[in-house]
mmCIF file of C-alpha atoms in Angstrom:
data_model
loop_
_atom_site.group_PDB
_atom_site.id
_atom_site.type_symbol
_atom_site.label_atom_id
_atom_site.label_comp_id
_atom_site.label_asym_id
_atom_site.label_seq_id
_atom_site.Cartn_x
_atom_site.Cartn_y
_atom_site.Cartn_z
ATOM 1 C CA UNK A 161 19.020 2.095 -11.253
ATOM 2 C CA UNK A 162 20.213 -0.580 -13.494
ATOM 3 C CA UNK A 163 18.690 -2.814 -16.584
ATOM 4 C CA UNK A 164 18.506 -6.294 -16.606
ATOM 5 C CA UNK A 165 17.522 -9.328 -18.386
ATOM 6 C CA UNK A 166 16.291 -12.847 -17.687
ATOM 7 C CA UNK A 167 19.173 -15.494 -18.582
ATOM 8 C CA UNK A 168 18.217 -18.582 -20.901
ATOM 9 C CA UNK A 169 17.683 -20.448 -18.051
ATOM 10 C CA UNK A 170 15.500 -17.665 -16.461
ATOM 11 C CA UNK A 171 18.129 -16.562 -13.888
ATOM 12 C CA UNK A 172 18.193 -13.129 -12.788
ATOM 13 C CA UNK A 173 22.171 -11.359 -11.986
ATOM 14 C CA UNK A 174 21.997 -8.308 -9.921
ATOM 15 C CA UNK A 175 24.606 -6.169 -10.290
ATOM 16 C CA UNK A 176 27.376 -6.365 -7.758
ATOM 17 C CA UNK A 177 26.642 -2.903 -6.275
ATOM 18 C CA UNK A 178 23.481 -4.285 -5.241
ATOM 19 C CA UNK A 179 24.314 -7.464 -3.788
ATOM 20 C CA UNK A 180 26.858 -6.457 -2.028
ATOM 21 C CA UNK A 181 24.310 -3.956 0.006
ATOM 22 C CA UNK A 182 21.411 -6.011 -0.206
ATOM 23 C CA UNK A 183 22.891 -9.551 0.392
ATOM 24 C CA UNK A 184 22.623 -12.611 -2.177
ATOM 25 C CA UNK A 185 18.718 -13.620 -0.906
ATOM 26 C CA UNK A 186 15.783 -12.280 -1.913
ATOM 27 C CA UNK A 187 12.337 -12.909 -1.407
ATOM 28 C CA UNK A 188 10.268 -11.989 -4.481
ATOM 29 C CA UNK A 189 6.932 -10.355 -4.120
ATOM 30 C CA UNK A 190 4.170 -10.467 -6.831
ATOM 31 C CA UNK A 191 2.307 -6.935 -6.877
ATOM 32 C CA UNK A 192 -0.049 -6.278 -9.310
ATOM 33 C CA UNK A 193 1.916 -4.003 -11.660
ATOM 34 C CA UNK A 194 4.993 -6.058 -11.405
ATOM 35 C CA UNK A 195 7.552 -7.499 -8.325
ATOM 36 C CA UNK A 196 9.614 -6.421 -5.820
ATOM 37 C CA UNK A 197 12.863 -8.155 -4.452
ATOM 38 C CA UNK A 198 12.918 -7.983 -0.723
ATOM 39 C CA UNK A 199 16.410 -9.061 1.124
ATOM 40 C CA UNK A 200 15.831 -11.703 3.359
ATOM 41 C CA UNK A 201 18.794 -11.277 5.935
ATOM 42 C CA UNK A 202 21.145 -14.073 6.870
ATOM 43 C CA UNK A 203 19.958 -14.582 10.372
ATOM 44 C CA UNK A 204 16.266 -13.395 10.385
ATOM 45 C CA UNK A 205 15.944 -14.021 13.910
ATOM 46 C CA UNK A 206 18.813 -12.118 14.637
ATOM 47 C CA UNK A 207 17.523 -9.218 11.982
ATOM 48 C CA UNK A 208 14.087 -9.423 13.821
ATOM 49 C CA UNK A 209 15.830 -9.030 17.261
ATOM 50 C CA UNK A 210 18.032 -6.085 15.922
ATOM 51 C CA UNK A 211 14.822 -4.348 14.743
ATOM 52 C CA UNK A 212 12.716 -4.600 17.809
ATOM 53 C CA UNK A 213 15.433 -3.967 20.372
ATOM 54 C CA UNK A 214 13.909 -0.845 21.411
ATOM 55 C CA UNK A 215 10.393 -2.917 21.941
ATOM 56 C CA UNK A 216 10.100 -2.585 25.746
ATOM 57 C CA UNK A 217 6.866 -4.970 25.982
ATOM 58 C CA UNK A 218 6.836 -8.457 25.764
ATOM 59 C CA UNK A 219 5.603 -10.990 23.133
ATOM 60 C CA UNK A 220 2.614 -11.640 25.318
ATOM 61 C CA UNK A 221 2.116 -7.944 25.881
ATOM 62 C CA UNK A 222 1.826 -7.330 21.894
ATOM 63 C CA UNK A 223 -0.243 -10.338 21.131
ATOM 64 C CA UNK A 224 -2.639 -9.161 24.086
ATOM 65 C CA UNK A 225 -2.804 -5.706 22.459
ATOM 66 C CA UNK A 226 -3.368 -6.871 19.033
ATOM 67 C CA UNK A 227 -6.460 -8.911 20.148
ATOM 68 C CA UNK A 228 -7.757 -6.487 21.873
ATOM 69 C CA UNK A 229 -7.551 -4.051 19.164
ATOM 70 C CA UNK A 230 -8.852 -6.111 16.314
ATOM 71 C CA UNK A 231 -12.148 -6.844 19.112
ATOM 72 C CA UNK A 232 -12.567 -3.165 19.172
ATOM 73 C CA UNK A 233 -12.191 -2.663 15.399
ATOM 74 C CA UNK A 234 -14.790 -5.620 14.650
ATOM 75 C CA UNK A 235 -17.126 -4.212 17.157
ATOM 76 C CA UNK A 236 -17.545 -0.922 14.783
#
C-alpha cells in the first residue's frame, strides 16, 4: 500500500508498480466513506468478451432470464 497526495493542480500519480498492473485508466467511484479507482481496460469490449467466454447462453438468453426473474421477485 502506498501514500499519496493531490498535486497543485489536483492530479493524482500512482506509483509505477501500480500502473503498470492496473493500466493508466481508471474509473473513480464515489462510496460513502471515500473512492475507489477501478481500471477501465483498453479494449472493454474485448475485456467483456474475455470475461464471459465461458457464458454458453446467448445475449437474448440472459436478457430473457433476467426479466423473468425480476417478474418473479416483484410478484413477492
Amino acid at each position: 500500500m502506498s501514500d499519496v497526495a493531490l498535486d497543485d493542480r489536483g492530479r493524482l500519480t500512482l506509483p509505477k508498480e501500480v500502473r503498470e498492473r492496473y493500466g493508466d485508466r481508471y474509473h473513480v467511484v464515489q462510496l460513502p466513506d471515500g473512492i475507489k479507482l477501478v481500471p477501465v481496460a483498453d479494449d472493454p469490449l474485448e475485456a467483456l468478451r474475455d470475461e464471459f467466454a465461458d457464458v454458453e447462453k446467448s445475449a437474448d438468453e440472459l436478457r430473457e432470464e433476467a426479466r423473468e426473474a425480476a417478474i418473479d421477485e416483484a410478484g413477492r
